Structures are given as structure tokens and as C-alpha cells.
mmCIF file with all atom_site columns, C-alpha atoms in Angstrom:
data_model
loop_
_atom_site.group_PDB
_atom_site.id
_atom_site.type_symbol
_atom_site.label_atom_id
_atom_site.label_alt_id
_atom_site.label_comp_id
_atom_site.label_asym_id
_atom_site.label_entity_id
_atom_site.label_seq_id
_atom_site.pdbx_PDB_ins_code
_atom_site.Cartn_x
_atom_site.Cartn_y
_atom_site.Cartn_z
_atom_site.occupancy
_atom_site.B_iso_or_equiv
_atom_site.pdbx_formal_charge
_atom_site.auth_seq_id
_atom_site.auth_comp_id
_atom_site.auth_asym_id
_atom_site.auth_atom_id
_atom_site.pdbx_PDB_model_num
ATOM 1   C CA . UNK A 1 1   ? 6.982   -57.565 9.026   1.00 0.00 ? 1   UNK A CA 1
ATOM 2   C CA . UNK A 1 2   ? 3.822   -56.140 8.130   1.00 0.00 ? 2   UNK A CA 1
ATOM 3   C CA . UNK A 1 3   ? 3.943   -53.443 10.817  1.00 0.00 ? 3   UNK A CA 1
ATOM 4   C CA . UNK A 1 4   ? 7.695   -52.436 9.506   1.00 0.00 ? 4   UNK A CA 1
ATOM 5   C CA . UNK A 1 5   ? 5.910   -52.190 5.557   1.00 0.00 ? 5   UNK A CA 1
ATOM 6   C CA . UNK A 1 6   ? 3.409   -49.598 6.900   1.00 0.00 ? 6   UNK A CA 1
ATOM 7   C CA . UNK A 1 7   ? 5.936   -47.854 8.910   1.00 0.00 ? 7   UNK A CA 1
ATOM 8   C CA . UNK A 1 8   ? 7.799   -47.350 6.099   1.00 0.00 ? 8   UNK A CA 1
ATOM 9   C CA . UNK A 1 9   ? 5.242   -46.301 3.927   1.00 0.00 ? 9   UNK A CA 1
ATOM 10  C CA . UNK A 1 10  ? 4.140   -44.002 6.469   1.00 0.00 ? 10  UNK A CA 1
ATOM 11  C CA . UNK A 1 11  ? 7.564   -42.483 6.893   1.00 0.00 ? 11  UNK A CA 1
ATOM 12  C CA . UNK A 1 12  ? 7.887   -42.123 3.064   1.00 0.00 ? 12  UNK A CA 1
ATOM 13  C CA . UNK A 1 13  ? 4.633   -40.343 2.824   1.00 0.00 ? 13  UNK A CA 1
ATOM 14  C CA . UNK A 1 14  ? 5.688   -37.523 5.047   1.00 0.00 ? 14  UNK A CA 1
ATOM 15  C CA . UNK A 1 15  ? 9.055   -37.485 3.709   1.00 0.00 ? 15  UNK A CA 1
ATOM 16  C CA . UNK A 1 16  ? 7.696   -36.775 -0.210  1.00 0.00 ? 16  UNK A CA 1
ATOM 17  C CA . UNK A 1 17  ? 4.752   -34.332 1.198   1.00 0.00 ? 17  UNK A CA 1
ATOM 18  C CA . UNK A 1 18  ? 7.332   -32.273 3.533   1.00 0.00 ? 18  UNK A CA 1
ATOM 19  C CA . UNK A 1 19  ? 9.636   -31.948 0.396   1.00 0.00 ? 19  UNK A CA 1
ATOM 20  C CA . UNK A 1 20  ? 6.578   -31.305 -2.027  1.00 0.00 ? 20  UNK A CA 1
ATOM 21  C CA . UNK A 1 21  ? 5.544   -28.310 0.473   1.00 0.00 ? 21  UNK A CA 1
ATOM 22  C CA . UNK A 1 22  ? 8.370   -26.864 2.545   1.00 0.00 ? 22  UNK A CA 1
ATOM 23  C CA . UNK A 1 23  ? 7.905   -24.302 5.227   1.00 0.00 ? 23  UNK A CA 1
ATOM 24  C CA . UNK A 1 24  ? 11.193  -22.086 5.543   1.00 0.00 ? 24  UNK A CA 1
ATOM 25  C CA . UNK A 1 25  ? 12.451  -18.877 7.037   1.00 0.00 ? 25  UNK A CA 1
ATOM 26  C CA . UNK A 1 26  ? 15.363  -16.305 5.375   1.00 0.00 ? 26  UNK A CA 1
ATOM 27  C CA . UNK A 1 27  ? 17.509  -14.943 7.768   1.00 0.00 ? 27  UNK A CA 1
ATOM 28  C CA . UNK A 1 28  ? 19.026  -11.467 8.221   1.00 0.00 ? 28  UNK A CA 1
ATOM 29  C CA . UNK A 1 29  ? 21.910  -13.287 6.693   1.00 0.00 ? 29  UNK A CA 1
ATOM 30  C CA . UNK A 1 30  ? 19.852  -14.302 3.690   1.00 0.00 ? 30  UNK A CA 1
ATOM 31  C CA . UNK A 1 31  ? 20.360  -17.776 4.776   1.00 0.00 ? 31  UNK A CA 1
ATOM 32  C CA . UNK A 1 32  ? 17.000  -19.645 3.815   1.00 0.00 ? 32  UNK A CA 1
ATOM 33  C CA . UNK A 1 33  ? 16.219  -22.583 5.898   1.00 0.00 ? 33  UNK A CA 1
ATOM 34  C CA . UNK A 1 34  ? 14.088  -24.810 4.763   1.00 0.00 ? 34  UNK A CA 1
ATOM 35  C CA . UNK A 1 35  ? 11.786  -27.333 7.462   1.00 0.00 ? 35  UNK A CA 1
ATOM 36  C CA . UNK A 1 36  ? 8.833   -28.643 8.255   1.00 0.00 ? 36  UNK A CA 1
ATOM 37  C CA . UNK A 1 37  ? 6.372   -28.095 11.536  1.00 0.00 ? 37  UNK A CA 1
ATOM 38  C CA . UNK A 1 38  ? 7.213   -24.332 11.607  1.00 0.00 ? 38  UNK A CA 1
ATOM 39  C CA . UNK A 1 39  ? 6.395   -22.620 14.549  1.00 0.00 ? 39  UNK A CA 1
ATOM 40  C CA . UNK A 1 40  ? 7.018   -19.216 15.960  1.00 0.00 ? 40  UNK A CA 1
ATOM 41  C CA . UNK A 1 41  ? 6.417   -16.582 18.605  1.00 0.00 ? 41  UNK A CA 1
ATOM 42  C CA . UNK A 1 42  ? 7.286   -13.023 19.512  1.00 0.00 ? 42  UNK A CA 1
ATOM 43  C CA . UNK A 1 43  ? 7.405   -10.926 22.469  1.00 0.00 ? 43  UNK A CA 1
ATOM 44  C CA . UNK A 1 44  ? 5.489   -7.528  22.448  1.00 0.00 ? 44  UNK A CA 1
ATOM 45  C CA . UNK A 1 45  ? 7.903   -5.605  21.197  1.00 0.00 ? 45  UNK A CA 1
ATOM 46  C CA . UNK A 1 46  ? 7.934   -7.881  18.106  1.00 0.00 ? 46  UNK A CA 1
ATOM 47  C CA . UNK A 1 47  ? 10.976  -9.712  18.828  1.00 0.00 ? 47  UNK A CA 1
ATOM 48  C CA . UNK A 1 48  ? 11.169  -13.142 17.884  1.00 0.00 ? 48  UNK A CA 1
ATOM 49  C CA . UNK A 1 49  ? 11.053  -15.174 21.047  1.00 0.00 ? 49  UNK A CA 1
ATOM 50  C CA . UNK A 1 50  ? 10.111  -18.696 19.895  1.00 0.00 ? 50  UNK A CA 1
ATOM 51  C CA . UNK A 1 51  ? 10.980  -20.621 17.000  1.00 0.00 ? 51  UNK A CA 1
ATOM 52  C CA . UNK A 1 52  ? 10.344  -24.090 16.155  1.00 0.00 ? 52  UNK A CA 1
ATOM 53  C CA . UNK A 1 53  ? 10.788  -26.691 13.443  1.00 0.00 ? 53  UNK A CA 1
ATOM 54  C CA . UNK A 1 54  ? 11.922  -29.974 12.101  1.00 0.00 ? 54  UNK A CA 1
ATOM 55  C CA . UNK A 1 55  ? 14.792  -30.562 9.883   1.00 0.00 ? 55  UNK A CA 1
ATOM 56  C CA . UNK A 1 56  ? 14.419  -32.177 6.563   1.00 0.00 ? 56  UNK A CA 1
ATOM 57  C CA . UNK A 1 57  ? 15.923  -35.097 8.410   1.00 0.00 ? 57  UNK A CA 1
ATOM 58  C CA . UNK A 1 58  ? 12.769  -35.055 10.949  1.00 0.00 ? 58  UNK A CA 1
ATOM 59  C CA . UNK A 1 59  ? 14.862  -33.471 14.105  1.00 0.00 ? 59  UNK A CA 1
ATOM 60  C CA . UNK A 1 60  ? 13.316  -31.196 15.655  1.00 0.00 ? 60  UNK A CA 1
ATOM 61  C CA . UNK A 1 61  ? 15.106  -28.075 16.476  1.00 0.00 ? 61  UNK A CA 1
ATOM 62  C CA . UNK A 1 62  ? 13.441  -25.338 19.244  1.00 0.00 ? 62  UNK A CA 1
ATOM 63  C CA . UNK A 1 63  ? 14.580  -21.946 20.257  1.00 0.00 ? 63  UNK A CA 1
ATOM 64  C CA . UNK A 1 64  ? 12.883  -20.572 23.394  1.00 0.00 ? 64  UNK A CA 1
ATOM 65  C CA . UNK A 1 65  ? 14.469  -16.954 23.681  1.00 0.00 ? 65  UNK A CA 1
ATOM 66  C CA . UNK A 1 66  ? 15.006  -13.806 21.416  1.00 0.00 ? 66  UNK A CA 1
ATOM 67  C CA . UNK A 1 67  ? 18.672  -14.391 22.281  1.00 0.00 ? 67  UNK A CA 1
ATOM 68  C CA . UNK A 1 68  ? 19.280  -17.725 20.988  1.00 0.00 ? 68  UNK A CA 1
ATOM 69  C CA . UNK A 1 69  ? 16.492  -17.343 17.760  1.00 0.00 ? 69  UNK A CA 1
ATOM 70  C CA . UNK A 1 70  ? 17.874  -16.249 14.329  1.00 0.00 ? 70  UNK A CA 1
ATOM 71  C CA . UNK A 1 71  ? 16.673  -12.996 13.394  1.00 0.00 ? 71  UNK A CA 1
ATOM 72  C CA . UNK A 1 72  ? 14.103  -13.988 11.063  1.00 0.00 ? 72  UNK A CA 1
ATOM 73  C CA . UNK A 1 73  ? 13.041  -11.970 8.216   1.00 0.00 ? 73  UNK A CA 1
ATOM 74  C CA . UNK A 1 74  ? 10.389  -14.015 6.151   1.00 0.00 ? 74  UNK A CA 1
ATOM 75  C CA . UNK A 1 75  ? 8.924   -17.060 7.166   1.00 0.00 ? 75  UNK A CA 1
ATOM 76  C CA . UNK A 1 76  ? 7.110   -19.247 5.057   1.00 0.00 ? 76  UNK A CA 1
ATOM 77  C CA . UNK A 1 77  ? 4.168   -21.491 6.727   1.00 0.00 ? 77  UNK A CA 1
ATOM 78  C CA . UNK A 1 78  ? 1.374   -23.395 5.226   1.00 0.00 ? 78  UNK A CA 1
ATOM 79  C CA . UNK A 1 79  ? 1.570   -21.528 1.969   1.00 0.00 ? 79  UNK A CA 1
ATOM 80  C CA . UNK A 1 80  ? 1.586   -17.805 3.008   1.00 0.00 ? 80  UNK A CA 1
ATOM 81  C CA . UNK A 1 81  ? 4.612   -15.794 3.512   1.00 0.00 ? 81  UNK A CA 1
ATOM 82  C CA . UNK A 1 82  ? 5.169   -14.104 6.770   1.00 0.00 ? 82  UNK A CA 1
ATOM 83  C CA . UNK A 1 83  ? 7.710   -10.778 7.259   1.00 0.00 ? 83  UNK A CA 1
ATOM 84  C CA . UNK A 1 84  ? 8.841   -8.723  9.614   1.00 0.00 ? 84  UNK A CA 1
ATOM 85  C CA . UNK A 1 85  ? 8.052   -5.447  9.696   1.00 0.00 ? 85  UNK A CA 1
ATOM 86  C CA . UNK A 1 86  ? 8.104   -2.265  10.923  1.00 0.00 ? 86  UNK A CA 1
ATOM 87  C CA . UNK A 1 87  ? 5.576   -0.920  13.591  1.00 0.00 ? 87  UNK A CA 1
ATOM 88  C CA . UNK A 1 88  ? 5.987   2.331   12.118  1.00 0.00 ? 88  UNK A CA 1
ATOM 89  C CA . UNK A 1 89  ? 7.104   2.761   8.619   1.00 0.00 ? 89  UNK A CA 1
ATOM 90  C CA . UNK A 1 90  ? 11.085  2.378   8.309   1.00 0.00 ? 90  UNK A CA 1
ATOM 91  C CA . UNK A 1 91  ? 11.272  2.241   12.601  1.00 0.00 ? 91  UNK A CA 1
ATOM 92  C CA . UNK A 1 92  ? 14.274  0.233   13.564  1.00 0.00 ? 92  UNK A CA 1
ATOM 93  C CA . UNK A 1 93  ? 12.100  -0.447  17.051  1.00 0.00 ? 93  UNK A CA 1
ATOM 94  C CA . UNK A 1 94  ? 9.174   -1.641  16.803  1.00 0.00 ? 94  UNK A CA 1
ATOM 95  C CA . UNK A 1 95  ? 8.119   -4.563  14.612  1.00 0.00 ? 95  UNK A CA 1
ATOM 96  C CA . UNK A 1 96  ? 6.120   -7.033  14.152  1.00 0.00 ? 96  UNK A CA 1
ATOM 97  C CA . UNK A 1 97  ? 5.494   -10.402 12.032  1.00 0.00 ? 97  UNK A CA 1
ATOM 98  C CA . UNK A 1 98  ? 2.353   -9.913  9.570   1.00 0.00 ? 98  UNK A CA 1
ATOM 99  C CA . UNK A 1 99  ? 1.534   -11.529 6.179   1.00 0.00 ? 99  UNK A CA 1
ATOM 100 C CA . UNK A 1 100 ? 2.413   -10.291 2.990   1.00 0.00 ? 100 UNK A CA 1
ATOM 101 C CA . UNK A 1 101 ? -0.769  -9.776  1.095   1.00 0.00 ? 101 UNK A CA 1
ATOM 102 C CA . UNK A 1 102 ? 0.740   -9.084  -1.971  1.00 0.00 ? 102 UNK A CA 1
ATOM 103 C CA . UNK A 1 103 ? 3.837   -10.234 -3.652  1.00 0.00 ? 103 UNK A CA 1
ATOM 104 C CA . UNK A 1 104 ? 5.829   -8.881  -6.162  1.00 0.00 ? 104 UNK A CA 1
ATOM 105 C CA . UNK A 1 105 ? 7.820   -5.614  -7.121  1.00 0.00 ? 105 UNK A CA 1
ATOM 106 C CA . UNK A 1 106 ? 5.347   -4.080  -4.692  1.00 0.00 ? 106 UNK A CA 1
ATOM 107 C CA . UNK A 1 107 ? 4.456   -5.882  -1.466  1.00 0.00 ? 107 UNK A CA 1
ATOM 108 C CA . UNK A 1 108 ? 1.512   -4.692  0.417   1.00 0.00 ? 108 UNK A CA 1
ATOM 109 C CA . UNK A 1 109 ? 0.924   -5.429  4.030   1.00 0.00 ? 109 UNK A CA 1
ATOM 110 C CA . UNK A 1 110 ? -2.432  -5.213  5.908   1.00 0.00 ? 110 UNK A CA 1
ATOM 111 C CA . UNK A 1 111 ? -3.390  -6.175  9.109   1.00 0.00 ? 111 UNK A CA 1
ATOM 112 C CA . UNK A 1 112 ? -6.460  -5.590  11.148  1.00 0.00 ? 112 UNK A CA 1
ATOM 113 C CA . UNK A 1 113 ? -6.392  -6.165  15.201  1.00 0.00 ? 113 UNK A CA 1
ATOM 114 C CA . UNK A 1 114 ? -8.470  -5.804  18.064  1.00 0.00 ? 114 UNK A CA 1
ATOM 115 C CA . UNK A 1 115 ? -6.246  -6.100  20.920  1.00 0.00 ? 115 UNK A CA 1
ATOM 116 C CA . UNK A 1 116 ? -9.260  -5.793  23.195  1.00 0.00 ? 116 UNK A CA 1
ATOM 117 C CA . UNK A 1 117 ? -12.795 -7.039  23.676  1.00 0.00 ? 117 UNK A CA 1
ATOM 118 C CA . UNK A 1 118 ? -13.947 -4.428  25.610  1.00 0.00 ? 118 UNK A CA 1
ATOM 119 C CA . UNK A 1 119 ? -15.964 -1.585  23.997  1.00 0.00 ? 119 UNK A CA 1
ATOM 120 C CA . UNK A 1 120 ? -12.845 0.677   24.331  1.00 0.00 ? 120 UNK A CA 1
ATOM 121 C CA . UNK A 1 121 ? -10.930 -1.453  21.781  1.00 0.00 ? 121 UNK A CA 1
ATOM 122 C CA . UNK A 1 122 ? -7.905  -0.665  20.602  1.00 0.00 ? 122 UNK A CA 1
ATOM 123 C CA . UNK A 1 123 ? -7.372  -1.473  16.903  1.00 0.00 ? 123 UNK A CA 1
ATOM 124 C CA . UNK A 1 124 ? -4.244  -1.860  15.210  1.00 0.00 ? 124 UNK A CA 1
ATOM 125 C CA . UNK A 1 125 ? -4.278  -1.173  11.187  1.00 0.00 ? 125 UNK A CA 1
ATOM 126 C CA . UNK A 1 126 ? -1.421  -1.450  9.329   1.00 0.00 ? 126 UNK A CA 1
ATOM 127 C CA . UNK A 1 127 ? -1.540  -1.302  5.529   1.00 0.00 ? 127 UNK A CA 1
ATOM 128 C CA . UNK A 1 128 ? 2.002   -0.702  4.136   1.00 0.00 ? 128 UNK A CA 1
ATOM 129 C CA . UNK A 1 129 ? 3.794   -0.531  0.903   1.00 0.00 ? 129 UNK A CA 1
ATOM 130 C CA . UNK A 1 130 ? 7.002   -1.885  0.670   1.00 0.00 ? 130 UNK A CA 1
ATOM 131 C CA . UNK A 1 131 ? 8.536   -0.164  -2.274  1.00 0.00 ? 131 UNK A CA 1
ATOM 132 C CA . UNK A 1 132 ? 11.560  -2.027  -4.540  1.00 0.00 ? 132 UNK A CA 1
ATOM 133 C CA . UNK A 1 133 ? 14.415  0.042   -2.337  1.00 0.00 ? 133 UNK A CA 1
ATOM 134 C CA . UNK A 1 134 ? 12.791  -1.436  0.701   1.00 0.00 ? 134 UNK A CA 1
ATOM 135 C CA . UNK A 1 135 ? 10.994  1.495   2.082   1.00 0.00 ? 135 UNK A CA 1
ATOM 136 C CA . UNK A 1 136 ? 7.387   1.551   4.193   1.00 0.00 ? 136 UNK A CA 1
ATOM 137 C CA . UNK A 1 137 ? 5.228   3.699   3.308   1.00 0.00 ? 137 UNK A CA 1
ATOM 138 C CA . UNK A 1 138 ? 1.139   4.132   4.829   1.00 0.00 ? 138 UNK A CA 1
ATOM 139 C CA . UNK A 1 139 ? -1.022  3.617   2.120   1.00 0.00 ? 139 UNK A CA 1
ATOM 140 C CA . UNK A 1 140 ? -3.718  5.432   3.811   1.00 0.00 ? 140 UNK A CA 1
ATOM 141 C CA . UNK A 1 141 ? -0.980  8.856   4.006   1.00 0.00 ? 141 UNK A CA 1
ATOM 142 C CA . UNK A 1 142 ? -2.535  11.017  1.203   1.00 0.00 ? 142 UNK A CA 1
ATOM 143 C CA . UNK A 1 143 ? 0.563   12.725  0.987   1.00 0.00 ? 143 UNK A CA 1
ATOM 144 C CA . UNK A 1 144 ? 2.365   9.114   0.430   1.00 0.00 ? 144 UNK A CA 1
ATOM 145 C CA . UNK A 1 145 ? -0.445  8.132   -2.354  1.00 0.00 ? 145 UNK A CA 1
ATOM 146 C CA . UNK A 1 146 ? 0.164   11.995  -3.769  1.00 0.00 ? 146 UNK A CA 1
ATOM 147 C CA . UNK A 1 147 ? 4.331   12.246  -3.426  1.00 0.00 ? 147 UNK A CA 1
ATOM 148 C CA . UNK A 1 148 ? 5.221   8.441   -3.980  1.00 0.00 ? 148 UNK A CA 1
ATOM 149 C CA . UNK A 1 149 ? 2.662   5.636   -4.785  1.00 0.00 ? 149 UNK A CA 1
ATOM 150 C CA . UNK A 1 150 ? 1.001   7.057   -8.064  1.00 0.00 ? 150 UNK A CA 1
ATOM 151 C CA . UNK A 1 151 ? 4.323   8.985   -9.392  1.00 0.00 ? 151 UNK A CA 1
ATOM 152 C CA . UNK A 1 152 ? 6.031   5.505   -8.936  1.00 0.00 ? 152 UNK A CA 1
ATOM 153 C CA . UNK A 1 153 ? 3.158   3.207   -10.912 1.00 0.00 ? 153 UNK A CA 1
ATOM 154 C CA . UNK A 1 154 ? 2.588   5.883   -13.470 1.00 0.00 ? 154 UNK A CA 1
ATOM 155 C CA . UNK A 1 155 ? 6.925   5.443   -14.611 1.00 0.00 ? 155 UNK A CA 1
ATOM 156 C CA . UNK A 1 156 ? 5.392   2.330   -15.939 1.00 0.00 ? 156 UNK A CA 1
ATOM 157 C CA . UNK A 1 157 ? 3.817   2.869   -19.246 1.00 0.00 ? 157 UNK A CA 1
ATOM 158 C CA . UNK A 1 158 ? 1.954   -0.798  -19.528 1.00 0.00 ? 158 UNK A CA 1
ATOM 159 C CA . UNK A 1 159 ? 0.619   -0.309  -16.695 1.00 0.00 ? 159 UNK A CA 1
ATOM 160 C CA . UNK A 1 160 ? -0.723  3.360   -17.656 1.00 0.00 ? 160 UNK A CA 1
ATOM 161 C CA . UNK A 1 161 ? -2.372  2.189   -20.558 1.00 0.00 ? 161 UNK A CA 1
ATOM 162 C CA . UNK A 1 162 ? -3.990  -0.931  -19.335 1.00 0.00 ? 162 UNK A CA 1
ATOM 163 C CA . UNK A 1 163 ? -5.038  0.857   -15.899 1.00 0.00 ? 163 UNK A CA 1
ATOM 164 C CA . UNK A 1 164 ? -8.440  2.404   -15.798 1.00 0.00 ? 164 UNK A CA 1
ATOM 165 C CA . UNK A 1 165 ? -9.454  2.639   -12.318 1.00 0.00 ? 165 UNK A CA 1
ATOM 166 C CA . UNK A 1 166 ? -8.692  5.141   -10.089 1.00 0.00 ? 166 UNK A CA 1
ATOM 167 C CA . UNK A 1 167 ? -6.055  6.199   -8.049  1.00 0.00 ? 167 UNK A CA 1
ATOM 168 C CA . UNK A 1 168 ? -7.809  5.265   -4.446  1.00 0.00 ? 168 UNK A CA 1
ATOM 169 C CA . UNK A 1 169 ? -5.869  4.174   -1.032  1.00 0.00 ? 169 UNK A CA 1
ATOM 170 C CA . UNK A 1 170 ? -9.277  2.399   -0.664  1.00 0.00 ? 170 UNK A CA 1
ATOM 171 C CA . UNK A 1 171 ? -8.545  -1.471  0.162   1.00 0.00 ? 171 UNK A CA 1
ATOM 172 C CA . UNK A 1 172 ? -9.888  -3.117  -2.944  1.00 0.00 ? 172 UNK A CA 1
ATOM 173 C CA . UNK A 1 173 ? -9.241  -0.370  -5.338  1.00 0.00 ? 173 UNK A CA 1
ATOM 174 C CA . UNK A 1 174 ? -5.626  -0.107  -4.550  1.00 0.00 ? 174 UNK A CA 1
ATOM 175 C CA . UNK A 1 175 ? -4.529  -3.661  -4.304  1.00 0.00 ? 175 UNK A CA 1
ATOM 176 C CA . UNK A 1 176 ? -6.137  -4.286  -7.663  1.00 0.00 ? 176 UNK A CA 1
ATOM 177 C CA . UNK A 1 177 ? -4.011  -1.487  -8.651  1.00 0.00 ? 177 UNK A CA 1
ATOM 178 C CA . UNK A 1 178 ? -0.698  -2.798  -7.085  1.00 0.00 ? 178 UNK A CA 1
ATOM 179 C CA . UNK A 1 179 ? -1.976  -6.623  -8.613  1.00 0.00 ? 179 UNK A CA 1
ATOM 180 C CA . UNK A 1 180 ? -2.096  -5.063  -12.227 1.00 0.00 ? 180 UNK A CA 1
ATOM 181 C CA . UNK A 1 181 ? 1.298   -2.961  -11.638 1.00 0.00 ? 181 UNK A CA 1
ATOM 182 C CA . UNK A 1 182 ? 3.593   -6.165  -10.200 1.00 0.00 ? 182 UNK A CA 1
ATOM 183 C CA . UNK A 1 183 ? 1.618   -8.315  -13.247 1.00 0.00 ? 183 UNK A CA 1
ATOM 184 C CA . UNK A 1 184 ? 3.175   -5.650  -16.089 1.00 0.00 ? 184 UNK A CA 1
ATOM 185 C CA . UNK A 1 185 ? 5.962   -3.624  -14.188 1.00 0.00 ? 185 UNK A CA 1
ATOM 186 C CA . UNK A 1 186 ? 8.002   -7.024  -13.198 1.00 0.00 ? 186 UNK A CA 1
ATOM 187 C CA . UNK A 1 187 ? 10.945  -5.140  -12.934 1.00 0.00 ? 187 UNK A CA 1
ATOM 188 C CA . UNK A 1 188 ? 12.840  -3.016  -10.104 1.00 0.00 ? 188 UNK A CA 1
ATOM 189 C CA . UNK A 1 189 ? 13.573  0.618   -10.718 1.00 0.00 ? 189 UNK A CA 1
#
């Protein structure tokens, strides 16, 4: 009897903290999933090769191959949100899963990775802008800062008057720049 009471209590316990703190993934079908135990994998190219979770219900439910996997856009795990995205801004091809850094209006990617330990190391660096209309731009392209970035946060005028730094593609500068902006400029153009 007393083994069944703790047992219970035990399955209760998960049950309340899985449905205080979800994971989920959206699919390209804007369906969003919601689960616990979230797991994934992806093959070089970026594809999603492996994904597993458990249904609110506790089942567990596994996909071993890009075939039979949903085509994930956003994941959610363990509090930080997970996207797919392009290699190469707007490429159809190449993609990969990386964090969102920042949310809002304005989404900023950025990824550093050594995919080598030799002293030849190859280092991937992606720091992206997603814009409102869904488009990837470098942040570290002058000519994207110049011709897109700064034209699009100066339409706000909040953010104009409460912004006093300076326009830099420089990690810390800018995403204090795109936190202020998605803080004031809540809206999509």
C-alpha cells in the first residue's frame, strides 16, 4: 500500500512539472506539439534525422530517419528555443538547428563552432538577423547593417529617441540595440 502511495506521488510529481515546463516543436505545418524528454539529431546537411519525445500521456514516441521525422521548425528544450535555419542566408539547402539568441520582432542568431581540434580549425560563425518578413540577413555584411538593419530600426521613432549607442555589427553593441528595438518597436512592419 505504501509503495502504491509513493508511486503515485511520484507519478503526479512529473505529471504537474512536465505540464508546468513543456518542451515542444512547431512544425512546417504550424502544428505545435507539445512533450516532454525532447530529443533530436541531424545529419550534416542539417536535416533532421532523429527525433525523440514523450507524450503528455508519458509514451514515448522516436523517429530514427529524416524520412519518417516531421520537418521541424522550432523546437523548444529546457527553456531555450531552437530553429532551423539557413546555412547561408535565405538558402533552401543547407541548414542547420541553432538557438535563437534573441526573441522578438527581430530574432538574432549566433553561433560559434570549431569543427576541429587541430590547429587548422575550421570555425563556423553565424550571426543572422531574421527580419519580420522572414528574411536572413549577416549581421557582420556592412552593406546589410548600411542597406537594411539601421534603415529598418530607425522607421521606429521610440526607439530613435531612446537609442544612444551606436550603430555597430559588434556582438554586444548590436544585440543591445536589437534588445531596445523588439522592447519599443513590438510591432511588425
Amino acid at each position: 500500500m505504501f509503495s502504491r502511495i509513493i508511486l503515485l506521488l511520484f507519478i503526479s510529481v512529473n505529471s504537474v512539472s512536465a505540464q508546468l515546463n513543456p518542451d515542444y516543436f512547431i512544425t512546417q505545418t504550424k502544428d505545435t506539439v507539445y512533450c516532454t524528454n525532447l530529443k533530436y539529431g541531424t545529419s550534416t546537411w542539417g536535416a533532421l534525422n532523429f527525433l525523440s519525445y514523450n507524450q503528455p500521456d508519458g509514451s514515448p514516441i522516436i523517429y530514427k530517419s529524416k524520412k519518417s521525422a516531421p520537418l521541424v521548425l522550432t523546437l523548444y528544450i529546457d527553456g531555450k528555443t531552437i530553429d532551423r535555419i539557413p546555412l547561408k542566408p535565405n538558402s533552401k539547402r543547407e541548414i542547420l538547428y541553432t538557438e535563437r539568441t534573441i526573441d522578438g520582432p527581430l530574432k538574432v542568431y549566433l553561433k560559434h563552432q570549431n569543427t576541429s581540434n587541430t590547429s587548422n580549425a575550421t570555425v563556423m560563425y553565424i550571426y543572422y538577423i531574421r527580419m519580420p518578413d522572414g528574411k536572413f540577413y549577416k549581421i557582420n555584411d556592412k552593406k546589410n547593417m548600411k542597406n537594411v538593419i539601421i534603415p529598418y530600426v530607425k522607421d521606429c521613432p521610440k526607439f530613435v529617441e531612446s537609442y544612444t549607442g551606436d550603430y555597430s555589427n559588434k556582438e554586444e553593441a548590436f544585440m543591445e540595440m536589437i534588445r531596445l528595438y523588439n522592447s519599443l518597436c513590438n510591432s511588425t512592419k
